[in-house]
mmCIF file of C-alpha atoms in Angstrom:
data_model
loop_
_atom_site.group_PDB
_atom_site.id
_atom_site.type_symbol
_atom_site.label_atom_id
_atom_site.label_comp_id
_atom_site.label_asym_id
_atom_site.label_seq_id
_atom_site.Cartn_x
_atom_site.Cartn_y
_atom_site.Cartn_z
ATOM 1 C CA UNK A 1 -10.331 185.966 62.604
ATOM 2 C CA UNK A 2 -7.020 188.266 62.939
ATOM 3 C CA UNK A 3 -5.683 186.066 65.337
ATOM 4 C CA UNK A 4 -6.471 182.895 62.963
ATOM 5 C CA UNK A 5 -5.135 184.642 60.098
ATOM 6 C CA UNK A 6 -1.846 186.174 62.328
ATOM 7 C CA UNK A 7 -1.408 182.104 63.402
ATOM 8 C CA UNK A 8 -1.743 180.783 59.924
ATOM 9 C CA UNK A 9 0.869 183.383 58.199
ATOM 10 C CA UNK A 10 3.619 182.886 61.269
ATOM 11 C CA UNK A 11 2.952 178.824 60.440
ATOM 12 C CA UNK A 12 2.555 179.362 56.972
ATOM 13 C CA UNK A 13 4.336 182.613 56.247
ATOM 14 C CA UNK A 14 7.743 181.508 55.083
ATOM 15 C CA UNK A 15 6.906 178.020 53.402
ATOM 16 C CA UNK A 16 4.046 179.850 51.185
ATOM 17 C CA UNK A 17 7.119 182.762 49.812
ATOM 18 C CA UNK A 18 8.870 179.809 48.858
ATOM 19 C CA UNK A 19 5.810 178.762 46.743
ATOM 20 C CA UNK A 20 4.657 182.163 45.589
ATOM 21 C CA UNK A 21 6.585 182.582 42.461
ATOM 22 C CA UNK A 22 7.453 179.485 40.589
ATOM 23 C CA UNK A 23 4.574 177.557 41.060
ATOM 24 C CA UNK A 24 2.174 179.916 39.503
ATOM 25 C CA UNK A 25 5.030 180.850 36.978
ATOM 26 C CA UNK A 26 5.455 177.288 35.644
ATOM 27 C CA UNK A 27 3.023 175.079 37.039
ATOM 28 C CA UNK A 28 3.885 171.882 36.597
ATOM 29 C CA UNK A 29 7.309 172.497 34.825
ATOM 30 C CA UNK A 30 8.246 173.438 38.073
ATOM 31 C CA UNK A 31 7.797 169.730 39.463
ATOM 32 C CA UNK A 32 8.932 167.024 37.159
ATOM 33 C CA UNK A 33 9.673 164.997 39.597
ATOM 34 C CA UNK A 34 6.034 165.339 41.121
ATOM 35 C CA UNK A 35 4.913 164.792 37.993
ATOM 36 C CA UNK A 36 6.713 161.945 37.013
ATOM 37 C CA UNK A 37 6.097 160.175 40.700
ATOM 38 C CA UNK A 38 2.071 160.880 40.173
ATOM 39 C CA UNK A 39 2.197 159.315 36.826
ATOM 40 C CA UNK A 40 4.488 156.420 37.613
ATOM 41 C CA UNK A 41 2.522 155.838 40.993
ATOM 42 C CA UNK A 42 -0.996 155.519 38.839
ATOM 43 C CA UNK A 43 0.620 153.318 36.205
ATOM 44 C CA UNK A 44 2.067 150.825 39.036
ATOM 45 C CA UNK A 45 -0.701 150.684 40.728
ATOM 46 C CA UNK A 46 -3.307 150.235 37.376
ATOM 47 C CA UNK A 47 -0.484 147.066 36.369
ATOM 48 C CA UNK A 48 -0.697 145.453 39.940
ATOM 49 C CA UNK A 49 -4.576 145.332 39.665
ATOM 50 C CA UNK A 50 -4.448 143.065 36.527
ATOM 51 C CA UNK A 51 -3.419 139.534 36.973
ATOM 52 C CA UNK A 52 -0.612 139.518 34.278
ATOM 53 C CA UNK A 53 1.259 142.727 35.645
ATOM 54 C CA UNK A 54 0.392 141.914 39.181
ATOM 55 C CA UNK A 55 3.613 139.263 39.290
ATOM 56 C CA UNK A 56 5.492 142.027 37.539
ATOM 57 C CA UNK A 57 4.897 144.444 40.811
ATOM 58 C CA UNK A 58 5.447 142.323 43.258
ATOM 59 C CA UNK A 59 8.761 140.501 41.274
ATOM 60 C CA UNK A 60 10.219 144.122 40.554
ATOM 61 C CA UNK A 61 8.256 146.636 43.495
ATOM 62 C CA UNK A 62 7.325 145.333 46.319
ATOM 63 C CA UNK A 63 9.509 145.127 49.590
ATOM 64 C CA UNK A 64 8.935 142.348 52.863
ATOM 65 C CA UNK A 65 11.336 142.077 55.555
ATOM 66 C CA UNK A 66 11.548 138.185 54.416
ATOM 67 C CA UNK A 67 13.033 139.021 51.629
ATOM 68 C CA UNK A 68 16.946 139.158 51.680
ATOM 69 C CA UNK A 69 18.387 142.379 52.314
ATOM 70 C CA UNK A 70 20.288 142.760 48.602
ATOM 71 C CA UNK A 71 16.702 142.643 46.991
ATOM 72 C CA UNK A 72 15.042 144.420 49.019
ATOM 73 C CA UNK A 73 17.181 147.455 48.247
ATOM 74 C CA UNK A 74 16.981 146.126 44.983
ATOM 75 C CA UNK A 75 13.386 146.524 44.764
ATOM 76 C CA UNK A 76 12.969 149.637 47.284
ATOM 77 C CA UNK A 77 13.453 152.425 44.474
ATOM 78 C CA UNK A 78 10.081 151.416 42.392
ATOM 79 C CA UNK A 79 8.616 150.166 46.034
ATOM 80 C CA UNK A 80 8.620 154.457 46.513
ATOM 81 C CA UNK A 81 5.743 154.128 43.892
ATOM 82 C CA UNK A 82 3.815 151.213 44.450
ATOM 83 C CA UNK A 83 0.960 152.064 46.837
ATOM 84 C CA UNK A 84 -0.999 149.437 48.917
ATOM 85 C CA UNK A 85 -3.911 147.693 46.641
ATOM 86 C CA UNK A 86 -6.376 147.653 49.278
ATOM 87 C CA UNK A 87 -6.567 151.789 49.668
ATOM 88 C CA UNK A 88 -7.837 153.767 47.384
ATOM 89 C CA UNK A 89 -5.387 155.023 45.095
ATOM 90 C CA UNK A 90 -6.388 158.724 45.027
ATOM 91 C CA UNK A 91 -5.500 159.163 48.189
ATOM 92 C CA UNK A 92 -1.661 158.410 47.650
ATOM 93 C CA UNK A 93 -1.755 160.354 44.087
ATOM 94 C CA UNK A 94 -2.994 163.392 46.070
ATOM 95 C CA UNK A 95 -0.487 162.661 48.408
ATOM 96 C CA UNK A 96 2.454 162.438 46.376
ATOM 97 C CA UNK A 97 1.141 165.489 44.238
ATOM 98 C CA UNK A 98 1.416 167.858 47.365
ATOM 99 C CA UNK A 99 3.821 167.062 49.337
ATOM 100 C CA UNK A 100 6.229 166.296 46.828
ATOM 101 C CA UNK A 101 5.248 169.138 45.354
ATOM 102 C CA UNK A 102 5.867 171.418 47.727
ATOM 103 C CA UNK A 103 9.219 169.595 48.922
ATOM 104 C CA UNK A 104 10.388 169.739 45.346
ATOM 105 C CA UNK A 105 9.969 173.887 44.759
ATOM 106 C CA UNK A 106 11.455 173.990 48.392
ATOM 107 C CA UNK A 107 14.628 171.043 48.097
ATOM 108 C CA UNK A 108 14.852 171.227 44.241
ATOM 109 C CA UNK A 109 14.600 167.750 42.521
ATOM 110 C CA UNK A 110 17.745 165.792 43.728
ATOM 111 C CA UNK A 111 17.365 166.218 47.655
ATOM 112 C CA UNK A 112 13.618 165.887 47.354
ATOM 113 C CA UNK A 113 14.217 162.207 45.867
ATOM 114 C CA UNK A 114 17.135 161.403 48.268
ATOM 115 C CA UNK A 115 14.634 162.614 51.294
ATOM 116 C CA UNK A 116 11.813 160.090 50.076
ATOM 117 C CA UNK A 117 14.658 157.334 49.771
ATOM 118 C CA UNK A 118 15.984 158.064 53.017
ATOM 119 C CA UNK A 119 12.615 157.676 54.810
ATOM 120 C CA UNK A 120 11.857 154.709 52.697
ATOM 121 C CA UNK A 121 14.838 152.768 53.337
ATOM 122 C CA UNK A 122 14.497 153.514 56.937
ATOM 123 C CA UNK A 123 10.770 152.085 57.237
ATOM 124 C CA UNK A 124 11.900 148.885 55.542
ATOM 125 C CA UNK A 125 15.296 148.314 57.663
ATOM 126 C CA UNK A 126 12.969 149.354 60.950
ATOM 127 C CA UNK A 127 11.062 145.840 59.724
ATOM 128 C CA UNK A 128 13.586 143.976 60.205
ATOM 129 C CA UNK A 129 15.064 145.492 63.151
ATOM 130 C CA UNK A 130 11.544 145.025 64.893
ATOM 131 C CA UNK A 131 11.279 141.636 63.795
ATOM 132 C CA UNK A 132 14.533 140.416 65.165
ATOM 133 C CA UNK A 133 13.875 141.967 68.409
ATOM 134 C CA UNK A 134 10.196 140.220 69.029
ATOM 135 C CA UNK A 135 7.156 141.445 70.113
ATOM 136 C CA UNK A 136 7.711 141.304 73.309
ATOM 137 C CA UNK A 137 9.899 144.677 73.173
ATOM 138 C CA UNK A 138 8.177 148.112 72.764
ATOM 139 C CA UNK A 139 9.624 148.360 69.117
ATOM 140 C CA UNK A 140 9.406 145.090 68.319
ATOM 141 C CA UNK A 141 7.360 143.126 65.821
ATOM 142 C CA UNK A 142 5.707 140.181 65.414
ATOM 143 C CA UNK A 143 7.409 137.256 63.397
ATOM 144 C CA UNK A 144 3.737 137.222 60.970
ATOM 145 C CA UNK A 145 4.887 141.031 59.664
ATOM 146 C CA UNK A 146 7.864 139.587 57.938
ATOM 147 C CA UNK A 147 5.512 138.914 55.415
ATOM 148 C CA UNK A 148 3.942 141.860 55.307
ATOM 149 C CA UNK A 149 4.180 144.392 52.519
ATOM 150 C CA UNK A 150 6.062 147.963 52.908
ATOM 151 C CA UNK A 151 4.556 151.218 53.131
ATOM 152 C CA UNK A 152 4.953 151.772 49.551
ATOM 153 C CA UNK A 153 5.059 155.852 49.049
ATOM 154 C CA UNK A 154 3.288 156.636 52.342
ATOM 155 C CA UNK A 155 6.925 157.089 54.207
ATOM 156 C CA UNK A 156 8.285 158.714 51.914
ATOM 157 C CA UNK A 157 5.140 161.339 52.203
ATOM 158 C CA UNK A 158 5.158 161.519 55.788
ATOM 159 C CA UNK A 159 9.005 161.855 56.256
ATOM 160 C CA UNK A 160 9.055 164.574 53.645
ATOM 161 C CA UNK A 161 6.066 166.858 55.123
ATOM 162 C CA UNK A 162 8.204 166.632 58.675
ATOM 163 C CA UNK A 163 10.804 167.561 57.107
ATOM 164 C CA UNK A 164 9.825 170.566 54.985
ATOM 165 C CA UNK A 165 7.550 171.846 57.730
ATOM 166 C CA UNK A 166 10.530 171.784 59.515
ATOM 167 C CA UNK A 167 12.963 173.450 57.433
ATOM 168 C CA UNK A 168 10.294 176.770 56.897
ATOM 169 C CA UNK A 169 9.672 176.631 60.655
ATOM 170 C CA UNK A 170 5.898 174.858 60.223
ATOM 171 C CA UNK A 171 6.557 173.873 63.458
ATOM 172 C CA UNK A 172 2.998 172.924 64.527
ATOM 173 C CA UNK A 173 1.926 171.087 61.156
ATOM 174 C CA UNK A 174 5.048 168.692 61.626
ATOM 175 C CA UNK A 175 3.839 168.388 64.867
ATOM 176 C CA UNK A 176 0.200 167.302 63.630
ATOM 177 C CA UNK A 177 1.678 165.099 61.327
ATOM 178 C CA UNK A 178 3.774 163.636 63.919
ATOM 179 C CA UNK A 179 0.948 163.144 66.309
ATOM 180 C CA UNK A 180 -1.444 161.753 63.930
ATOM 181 C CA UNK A 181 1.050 158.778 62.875
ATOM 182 C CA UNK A 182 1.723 158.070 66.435
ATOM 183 C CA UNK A 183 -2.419 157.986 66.984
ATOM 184 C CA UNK A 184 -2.437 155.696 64.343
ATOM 185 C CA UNK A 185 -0.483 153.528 65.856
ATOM 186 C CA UNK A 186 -1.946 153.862 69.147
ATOM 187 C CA UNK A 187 -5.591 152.978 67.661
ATOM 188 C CA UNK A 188 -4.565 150.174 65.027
ATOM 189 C CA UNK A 189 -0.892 149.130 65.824
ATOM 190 C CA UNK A 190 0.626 147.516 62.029
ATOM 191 C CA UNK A 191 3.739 147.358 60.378
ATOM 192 C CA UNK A 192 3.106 150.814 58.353
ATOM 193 C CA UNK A 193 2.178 152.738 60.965
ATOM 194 C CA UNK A 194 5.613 151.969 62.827
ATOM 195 C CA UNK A 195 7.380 152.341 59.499
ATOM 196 C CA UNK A 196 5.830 155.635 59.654
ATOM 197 C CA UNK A 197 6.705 156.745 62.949
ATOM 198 C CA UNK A 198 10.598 155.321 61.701
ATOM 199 C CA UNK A 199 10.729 157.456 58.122
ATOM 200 C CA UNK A 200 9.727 160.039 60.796
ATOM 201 C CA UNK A 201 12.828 159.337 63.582
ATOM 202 C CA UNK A 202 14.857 159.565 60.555
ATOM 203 C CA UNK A 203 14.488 162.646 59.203
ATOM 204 C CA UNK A 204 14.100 164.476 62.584
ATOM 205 C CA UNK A 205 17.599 162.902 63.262
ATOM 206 C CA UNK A 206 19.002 164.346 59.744
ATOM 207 C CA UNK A 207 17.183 168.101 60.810
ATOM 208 C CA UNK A 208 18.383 167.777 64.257
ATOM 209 C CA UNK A 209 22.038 166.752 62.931
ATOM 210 C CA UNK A 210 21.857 169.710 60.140
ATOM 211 C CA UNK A 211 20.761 172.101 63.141
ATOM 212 C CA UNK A 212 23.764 171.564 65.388
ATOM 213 C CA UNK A 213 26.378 171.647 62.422
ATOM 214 C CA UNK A 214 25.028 175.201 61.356
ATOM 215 C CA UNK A 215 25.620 176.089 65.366
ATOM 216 C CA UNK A 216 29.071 174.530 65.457
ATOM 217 C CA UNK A 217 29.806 176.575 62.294
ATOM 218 C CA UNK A 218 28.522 179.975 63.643
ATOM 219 C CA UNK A 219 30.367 179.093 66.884
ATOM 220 C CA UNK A 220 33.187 178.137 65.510
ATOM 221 C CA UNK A 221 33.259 181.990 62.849
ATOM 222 C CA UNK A 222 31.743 183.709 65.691
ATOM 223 C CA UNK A 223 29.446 184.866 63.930
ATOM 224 C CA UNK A 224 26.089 187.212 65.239
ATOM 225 C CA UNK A 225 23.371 189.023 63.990
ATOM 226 C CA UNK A 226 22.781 185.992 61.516
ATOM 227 C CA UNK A 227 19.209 184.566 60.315
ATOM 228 C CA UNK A 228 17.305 182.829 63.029
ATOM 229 C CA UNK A 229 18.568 179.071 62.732
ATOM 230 C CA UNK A 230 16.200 176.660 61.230
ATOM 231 C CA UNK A 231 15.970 173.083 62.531
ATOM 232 C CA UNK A 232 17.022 171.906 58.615
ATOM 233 C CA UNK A 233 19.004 174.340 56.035
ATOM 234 C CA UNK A 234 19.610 172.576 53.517
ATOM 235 C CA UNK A 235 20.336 173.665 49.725
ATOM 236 C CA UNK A 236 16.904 175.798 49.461
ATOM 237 C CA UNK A 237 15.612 179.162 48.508
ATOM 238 C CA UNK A 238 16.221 182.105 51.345
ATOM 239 C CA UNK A 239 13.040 182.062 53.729
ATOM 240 C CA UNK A 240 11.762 185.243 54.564
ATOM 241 C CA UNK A 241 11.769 186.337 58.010
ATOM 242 C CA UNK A 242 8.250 186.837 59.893
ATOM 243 C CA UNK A 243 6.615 189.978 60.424
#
């Protein structure tokens, strides 16, 4: 049990400090955005389930690579919030309340949302990218999932659990999360899974690009005797070192 417990605080350790004191401070004052996205996600998704706001969604929130590019992007900020009808929405709602929970307290409001956007926007430009290329390539897509609906908030989720466990040095759970969405693939291949595994190239690219500017810039001062470097630091709070 000590070695579980020594495991689960080096994982753990540093992204739990970061949580410790405003979220039992303010509660839910201390995610709006969470708050708002949970609300706005359950509202979307109670309108799409009735047959006069159902048009509405899919007019104004929902995102296929047959659509042309200019409304796609159009429509991609409310797609963030417009889960699939055929899951059940709970799922998503507890989704969205924890990871962008978490991400929010970590990344504060504005890089939280740009995160989510980011992994979004590169699940639904992987769809067409795939679909040009063919099936017959090993990221390629069949012509059929140009008619498929996006991911909805499920990228955004995924991207921004990599990157936060990332950025606190949860190391193994981005791992897991990594490994799970490439399983999923692997056992049911389908246009969200690899618009997954894309959200998930792209923010690994941004961590691994934020990772080698912070060693160019301690190169470059000559600096030593800094903070371990983390694979993202981005505008955050300071994370404690392990014990």
């Amino acid at each position: 049990m000590n070695t579980l417990a020594r495991l689960a605080r080096a994982e753990w350790g540093p992204l739990c400090a970061a949580l410790r004191e405003p979220l039992p401070r303010r509660r839910f004052a201390a995610v709006p955005l969470t708050a708002g996205a949970v609300c706005l996600t359950a509202v979307l998704h109670a309108v799409h389930g009735t047959s006069s706001g159902y048009g509405f969604v899919q007019a104004t929130g929902t995102v296929r690579a047959a659509d042309p590019l200019w409304l796609a992007l159009l429509r991609t900020p409310l797609s963030l919030f417009v889960p699939a009808l055929d899951l059940p929405v709970w799922g998503a709602l507890a989704q969205i309340l924890v990871v962008f929970g978490v991400a929010e307290i970590c990344l504060g409001r504005r890089r939280t949302l740009a995160l989510a956007y980011a992994a979004t926007l590169a699940g639904t430009l992987y769809a067409r990218l795939g679909i040009a290329l063919g099936p017959h390539t090993p990221v390629g897509l069949p012509a059929s999932d140009a008619w498929v609906v996006d991911t909805g908030p499920s990228a955004a989720v995924v991207g921004l659990a990599v990157y936060v466990g990332c950025r606190y040095r949860a190391y193994a759970t981005a791992g897991a999360v990594t490994a799970a969405m490439v399983a999923e693939v692997i056992v049911k291949e389908n246009l969200a899974g690899k618009e997954h595994l894309a959200a998930i190239a792209a923010v690994s690219a941004l961590c691994a690009l934020e990772a080698g500017r912070q060693r160019w810039s301690r190169a470059r001062t000559g600096s030593s005797g800094a903070p371990p470097i983390q694979s993202c630091t981005l505008r955050a709070g300071p994370v404690q070192r392990r014990s």
